Amino acid sequence: MPQIIVSQPMIAIARDQGATADQLQKPQGLLTTIILQIVAAQRRLRERDQLVELSDAALKDLGLTRADVWAELRKPVWRR
């Protein structure tokens, strides 16, 4: 998958995504919403890649199995 280049202001906006419930409830512009979705999708891809790298013992510590990992990998990038 091609890497999407995100500018510093876009990253700052994305970091605010998890700030407070009040801030998340405020209406956002279309561009901001799209940027946040792209950043979230990139994060999910990274996390899924990291899951694959974990040993079976590490997965067991997390309460996961290799089957759980493969199920996560099969999800589309936009699904949590």
mmCIF file of N, CA and C in Angstrom:
data_model
loop_
_atom_site.group_PDB
_atom_site.id
_atom_site.type_symbol
_atom_site.label_atom_id
_atom_site.label_comp_id
_atom_site.label_asym_id
_atom_site.label_seq_id
_atom_site.Cartn_x
_atom_site.Cartn_y
_atom_site.Cartn_z
ATOM 1 N N MET A 1 0.852 -1.181 0.000
ATOM 2 C CA MET A 1 0.000 0.000 0.000
ATOM 3 C C MET A 1 0.892 1.236 0.000
ATOM 4 N N PRO A 2 0.604 2.228 -0.855
ATOM 5 C CA PRO A 2 1.430 3.430 -0.884
ATOM 6 C C PRO A 2 1.309 4.210 0.421
ATOM 7 N N GLN A 3 2.415 4.812 0.809
ATOM 8 C CA GLN A 3 2.426 5.620 2.024
ATOM 9 C C GLN A 3 1.773 6.965 1.738
ATOM 10 N N ILE A 4 0.896 7.397 2.618
ATOM 11 C CA ILE A 4 0.226 8.676 2.470
ATOM 12 C C ILE A 4 1.004 9.705 3.279
ATOM 13 N N ILE A 5 1.360 10.795 2.645
ATOM 14 C CA ILE A 5 2.116 11.847 3.325
ATOM 15 C C ILE A 5 1.134 12.787 4.006
ATOM 16 N N VAL A 6 1.356 12.989 5.300
ATOM 17 C CA VAL A 6 0.481 13.836 6.093
ATOM 18 C C VAL A 6 1.332 14.952 6.678
ATOM 19 N N SER A 7 0.895 16.203 6.518
ATOM 20 C CA SER A 7 1.663 17.340 7.014
ATOM 21 C C SER A 7 1.580 17.449 8.537
ATOM 22 N N GLN A 8 2.455 18.258 9.116
ATOM 23 C CA GLN A 8 2.478 18.444 10.560
ATOM 24 C C GLN A 8 1.144 18.952 11.118
ATOM 25 N N PRO A 9 0.492 19.948 10.493
ATOM 26 C CA PRO A 9 -0.808 20.377 11.026
ATOM 27 C C PRO A 9 -1.838 19.249 10.988
ATOM 28 N N MET A 10 -1.772 18.402 9.964
ATOM 29 C CA MET A 10 -2.711 17.282 9.881
ATOM 30 C C MET A 10 -2.458 16.292 11.008
ATOM 31 N N ILE A 11 -1.183 16.062 11.327
ATOM 32 C CA ILE A 11 -0.845 15.157 12.421
ATOM 33 C C ILE A 11 -1.340 15.722 13.739
ATOM 34 N N ALA A 12 -1.194 17.029 13.926
ATOM 35 C CA ALA A 12 -1.671 17.669 15.150
ATOM 36 C C ALA A 12 -3.176 17.499 15.295
ATOM 37 N N ILE A 13 -3.897 17.648 14.205
ATOM 38 C CA ILE A 13 -5.351 17.459 14.230
ATOM 39 C C ILE A 13 -5.668 16.019 14.611
ATOM 40 N N ALA A 14 -4.961 15.082 14.027
ATOM 41 C CA ALA A 14 -5.213 13.669 14.294
ATOM 42 C C ALA A 14 -4.913 13.312 15.745
ATOM 43 N N ARG A 15 -3.874 13.912 16.309
ATOM 44 C CA ARG A 15 -3.544 13.626 17.709
ATOM 45 C C ARG A 15 -4.648 14.113 18.637
ATOM 46 N N ASP A 16 -5.337 15.148 18.235
ATOM 47 C CA ASP A 16 -6.435 15.670 19.041
ATOM 48 C C ASP A 16 -7.657 14.764 18.990
ATOM 49 N N GLN A 17 -7.646 13.789 18.126
ATOM 50 C CA GLN A 17 -8.790 12.895 17.959
ATOM 51 C C GLN A 17 -9.193 12.245 19.276
ATOM 52 N N GLY A 18 -8.235 11.858 20.088
ATOM 53 C CA GLY A 18 -8.552 11.183 21.331
ATOM 54 C C GLY A 18 -8.579 12.109 22.538
ATOM 55 N N ALA A 19 -8.667 13.398 22.327
ATOM 56 C CA ALA A 19 -8.557 14.360 23.426
ATOM 57 C C ALA A 19 -9.682 14.198 24.452
ATOM 58 N N THR A 20 -10.782 14.885 24.278
ATOM 59 C CA THR A 20 -11.882 14.803 25.238
ATOM 60 C C THR A 20 -13.173 14.494 24.503
ATOM 61 N N ALA A 21 -14.136 14.007 25.250
ATOM 62 C CA ALA A 21 -15.433 13.676 24.651
ATOM 63 C C ALA A 21 -16.084 14.920 24.058
ATOM 64 N N ASP A 22 -15.934 16.068 24.737
ATOM 65 C CA ASP A 22 -16.513 17.321 24.225
ATOM 66 C C ASP A 22 -15.920 17.700 22.874
ATOM 67 N N GLN A 23 -14.614 17.591 22.778
ATOM 68 C CA GLN A 23 -13.953 17.952 21.524
ATOM 69 C C GLN A 23 -14.351 17.015 20.398
ATOM 70 N N LEU A 24 -14.550 15.749 20.726
ATOM 71 C CA LEU A 24 -14.921 14.795 19.688
ATOM 72 C C LEU A 24 -16.348 15.009 19.207
ATOM 73 N N GLN A 25 -17.182 15.613 20.038
ATOM 74 C CA GLN A 25 -18.577 15.841 19.676
ATOM 75 C C GLN A 25 -18.758 17.058 18.776
ATOM 76 N N LYS A 26 -17.748 17.933 18.735
ATOM 77 C CA LYS A 26 -17.855 19.130 17.907
ATOM 78 C C LYS A 26 -17.858 18.741 16.435
ATOM 79 N N PRO A 27 -18.667 19.427 15.626
ATOM 80 C CA PRO A 27 -18.680 19.119 14.203
ATOM 81 C C PRO A 27 -17.317 19.419 13.582
ATOM 82 N N GLN A 28 -16.915 18.582 12.654
ATOM 83 C CA GLN A 28 -15.640 18.766 11.992
ATOM 84 C C GLN A 28 -15.875 18.967 10.511
ATOM 85 N N GLY A 29 -14.947 19.639 9.889
ATOM 86 C CA GLY A 29 -15.044 19.821 8.458
ATOM 87 C C GLY A 29 -14.777 18.513 7.734
ATOM 88 N N LEU A 30 -15.161 18.443 6.487
ATOM 89 C CA LEU A 30 -14.994 17.238 5.691
ATOM 90 C C LEU A 30 -13.523 16.862 5.572
ATOM 91 N N LEU A 31 -12.656 17.830 5.306
ATOM 92 C CA LEU A 31 -11.237 17.541 5.163
ATOM 93 C C LEU A 31 -10.660 16.981 6.462
ATOM 94 N N THR A 32 -11.018 17.576 7.583
ATOM 95 C CA THR A 32 -10.545 17.089 8.877
ATOM 96 C C THR A 32 -11.008 15.664 9.115
ATOM 97 N N THR A 33 -12.250 15.377 8.810
ATOM 98 C CA THR A 33 -12.797 14.035 8.979
ATOM 99 C C THR A 33 -12.035 13.030 8.119
ATOM 100 N N ILE A 34 -11.763 13.385 6.882
ATOM 101 C CA ILE A 34 -11.029 12.503 5.980
ATOM 102 C C ILE A 34 -9.612 12.257 6.497
ATOM 103 N N ILE A 35 -8.963 13.312 6.946
ATOM 104 C CA ILE A 35 -7.597 13.189 7.468
ATOM 105 C C ILE A 35 -7.578 12.276 8.688
ATOM 106 N N LEU A 36 -8.530 12.474 9.585
ATOM 107 C CA LEU A 36 -8.591 11.641 10.783
ATOM 108 C C LEU A 36 -8.818 10.174 10.426
ATOM 109 N N GLN A 37 -9.637 9.929 9.420
ATOM 110 C CA GLN A 37 -9.888 8.554 8.988
ATOM 111 C C GLN A 37 -8.637 7.928 8.377
ATOM 112 N N ILE A 38 -7.899 8.692 7.608
ATOM 113 C CA ILE A 38 -6.661 8.184 6.999
ATOM 114 C C ILE A 38 -5.630 7.859 8.077
ATOM 115 N N VAL A 39 -5.473 8.758 9.029
ATOM 116 C CA VAL A 39 -4.513 8.539 10.107
ATOM 117 C C VAL A 39 -4.916 7.321 10.933
ATOM 118 N N ALA A 40 -6.191 7.186 11.217
ATOM 119 C CA ALA A 40 -6.669 6.031 11.983
ATOM 120 C C ALA A 40 -6.436 4.735 11.209
ATOM 121 N N ALA A 41 -6.665 4.756 9.909
ATOM 122 C CA ALA A 41 -6.439 3.559 9.082
ATOM 123 C C ALA A 41 -4.958 3.186 9.076
ATOM 124 N N GLN A 42 -4.085 4.182 8.979
ATOM 125 C CA GLN A 42 -2.640 3.911 9.020
ATOM 126 C C GLN A 42 -2.243 3.301 10.356
ATOM 127 N N ARG A 43 -2.818 3.815 11.435
ATOM 128 C CA ARG A 43 -2.520 3.287 12.769
ATOM 129 C C ARG A 43 -2.974 1.831 12.880
ATOM 130 N N ARG A 44 -4.183 1.539 12.375
ATOM 131 C CA ARG A 44 -4.673 0.162 12.416
ATOM 132 C C ARG A 44 -3.772 -0.776 11.616
ATOM 133 N N LEU A 45 -3.300 -0.333 10.451
ATOM 134 C CA LEU A 45 -2.392 -1.155 9.651
ATOM 135 C C LEU A 45 -1.102 -1.449 10.413
ATOM 136 N N ARG A 46 -0.544 -0.418 11.064
ATOM 137 C CA ARG A 46 0.683 -0.610 11.850
ATOM 138 C C ARG A 46 0.448 -1.600 12.992
ATOM 139 N N GLU A 47 -0.679 -1.422 13.706
ATOM 140 C CA GLU A 47 -0.983 -2.292 14.836
ATOM 141 C C GLU A 47 -1.181 -3.732 14.372
ATOM 142 N N ARG A 48 -1.834 -3.919 13.233
ATOM 143 C CA ARG A 48 -2.046 -5.262 12.715
ATOM 144 C C ARG A 48 -0.720 -5.893 12.296
ATOM 145 N N ASP A 49 0.159 -5.101 11.716
ATOM 146 C CA ASP A 49 1.490 -5.607 11.364
ATOM 147 C C ASP A 49 2.262 -6.022 12.620
ATOM 148 N N GLN A 50 2.114 -5.250 13.680
ATOM 149 C CA GLN A 50 2.804 -5.574 14.928
ATOM 150 C C GLN A 50 2.245 -6.851 15.555
ATOM 151 N N LEU A 51 0.945 -7.072 15.423
ATOM 152 C CA LEU A 51 0.341 -8.300 15.950
ATOM 153 C C LEU A 51 0.960 -9.534 15.311
ATOM 154 N N VAL A 52 1.180 -9.478 14.008
ATOM 155 C CA VAL A 52 1.749 -10.612 13.286
ATOM 156 C C VAL A 52 3.136 -10.949 13.817
ATOM 157 N N GLU A 53 3.871 -9.937 14.233
ATOM 158 C CA GLU A 53 5.246 -10.126 14.692
ATOM 159 C C GLU A 53 5.337 -10.750 16.089
ATOM 160 N N LEU A 54 4.242 -10.723 16.849
ATOM 161 C CA LEU A 54 4.286 -11.230 18.221
ATOM 162 C C LEU A 54 4.404 -12.745 18.253
ATOM 163 N N SER A 55 5.101 -13.234 19.260
ATOM 164 C CA SER A 55 5.228 -14.679 19.443
ATOM 165 C C SER A 55 3.912 -15.233 20.002
ATOM 166 N N ASP A 56 3.771 -16.547 19.941
ATOM 167 C CA ASP A 56 2.571 -17.172 20.496
ATOM 168 C C ASP A 56 2.465 -16.919 21.998
ATOM 169 N N ALA A 57 3.598 -16.886 22.687
ATOM 170 C CA ALA A 57 3.596 -16.612 24.130
ATOM 171 C C ALA A 57 3.110 -15.187 24.418
ATOM 172 N N ALA A 58 3.571 -14.233 23.610
ATOM 173 C CA ALA A 58 3.134 -12.842 23.795
ATOM 174 C C ALA A 58 1.643 -12.713 23.509
ATOM 175 N N LEU A 59 1.179 -13.393 22.469
ATOM 176 C CA LEU A 59 -0.255 -13.366 22.163
ATOM 177 C C LEU A 59 -1.059 -13.959 23.308
ATOM 178 N N LYS A 60 -0.560 -15.053 23.876
ATOM 179 C CA LYS A 60 -1.251 -15.687 25.000
ATOM 180 C C LYS A 60 -1.356 -14.719 26.175
ATOM 181 N N ASP A 61 -0.281 -13.960 26.427
ATOM 182 C CA ASP A 61 -0.301 -12.956 27.500
ATOM 183 C C ASP A 61 -1.389 -11.918 27.269
ATOM 184 N N LEU A 62 -1.672 -11.626 26.004
ATOM 185 C CA LEU A 62 -2.713 -10.655 25.657
ATOM 186 C C LEU A 62 -4.099 -11.292 25.596
ATOM 187 N N GLY A 63 -4.143 -12.613 25.730
ATOM 188 C CA GLY A 63 -5.427 -13.309 25.654
ATOM 189 C C GLY A 63 -5.870 -13.532 24.219
ATOM 190 N N LEU A 64 -4.905 -13.571 23.293
ATOM 191 C CA LEU A 64 -5.214 -13.757 21.877
ATOM 192 C C LEU A 64 -4.593 -15.054 21.365
ATOM 193 N N THR A 65 -5.161 -15.555 20.289
ATOM 194 C CA THR A 65 -4.593 -16.709 19.609
ATOM 195 C C THR A 65 -4.153 -16.272 18.222
ATOM 196 N N ARG A 66 -3.422 -17.135 17.557
ATOM 197 C CA ARG A 66 -3.002 -16.852 16.188
ATOM 198 C C ARG A 66 -4.233 -16.692 15.293
ATOM 199 N N ALA A 67 -5.294 -17.457 15.575
ATOM 200 C CA ALA A 67 -6.548 -17.339 14.807
ATOM 201 C C ALA A 67 -7.161 -15.951 14.977
ATOM 202 N N ASP A 68 -7.074 -15.394 16.186
ATOM 203 C CA ASP A 68 -7.580 -14.035 16.422
ATOM 204 C C ASP A 68 -6.810 -13.021 15.573
ATOM 205 N N VAL A 69 -5.493 -13.234 15.489
ATOM 206 C CA VAL A 69 -4.654 -12.331 14.700
ATOM 207 C C VAL A 69 -5.060 -12.393 13.231
ATOM 208 N N TRP A 70 -5.226 -13.604 12.709
ATOM 209 C CA TRP A 70 -5.593 -13.746 11.295
ATOM 210 C C TRP A 70 -6.981 -13.162 11.030
ATOM 211 N N ALA A 71 -7.889 -13.292 11.993
ATOM 212 C CA ALA A 71 -9.217 -12.689 11.831
ATOM 213 C C ALA A 71 -9.100 -11.165 11.763
ATOM 214 N N GLU A 72 -8.217 -10.613 12.575
ATOM 215 C CA GLU A 72 -7.993 -9.158 12.563
ATOM 216 C C GLU A 72 -7.382 -8.713 11.237
ATOM 217 N N LEU A 73 -6.468 -9.507 10.718
ATOM 218 C CA LEU A 73 -5.812 -9.163 9.454
ATOM 219 C C LEU A 73 -6.778 -9.189 8.271
ATOM 220 N N ARG A 74 -7.788 -10.014 8.348
ATOM 221 C CA ARG A 74 -8.750 -10.115 7.253
ATOM 222 C C ARG A 74 -9.744 -8.945 7.222
ATOM 223 N N LYS A 75 -9.810 -8.191 8.309
ATOM 224 C CA LYS A 75 -10.731 -7.056 8.342
ATOM 225 C C LYS A 75 -10.280 -5.973 7.354
ATOM 226 N N PRO A 76 -11.231 -5.285 6.730
ATOM 227 C CA PRO A 76 -10.859 -4.132 5.907
ATOM 228 C C PRO A 76 -10.223 -3.052 6.796
ATOM 229 N N VAL A 77 -9.369 -2.250 6.207
ATOM 230 C CA VAL A 77 -8.622 -1.250 6.964
ATOM 231 C C VAL A 77 -9.539 -0.235 7.663
ATOM 232 N N TRP A 78 -10.715 -0.020 7.129
ATOM 233 C CA TRP A 78 -11.610 0.976 7.747
ATOM 234 C C TRP A 78 -12.378 0.415 8.930
ATOM 235 N N ARG A 79 -12.343 -0.893 9.151
ATOM 236 C CA ARG A 79 -13.030 -1.484 10.308
ATOM 237 C C ARG A 79 -12.109 -1.528 11.500
ATOM 238 N N ARG A 80 -12.665 -1.252 12.666
ATOM 239 C CA ARG A 80 -11.893 -1.290 13.920
ATOM 240 C C ARG A 80 -11.784 -2.677 14.432
#
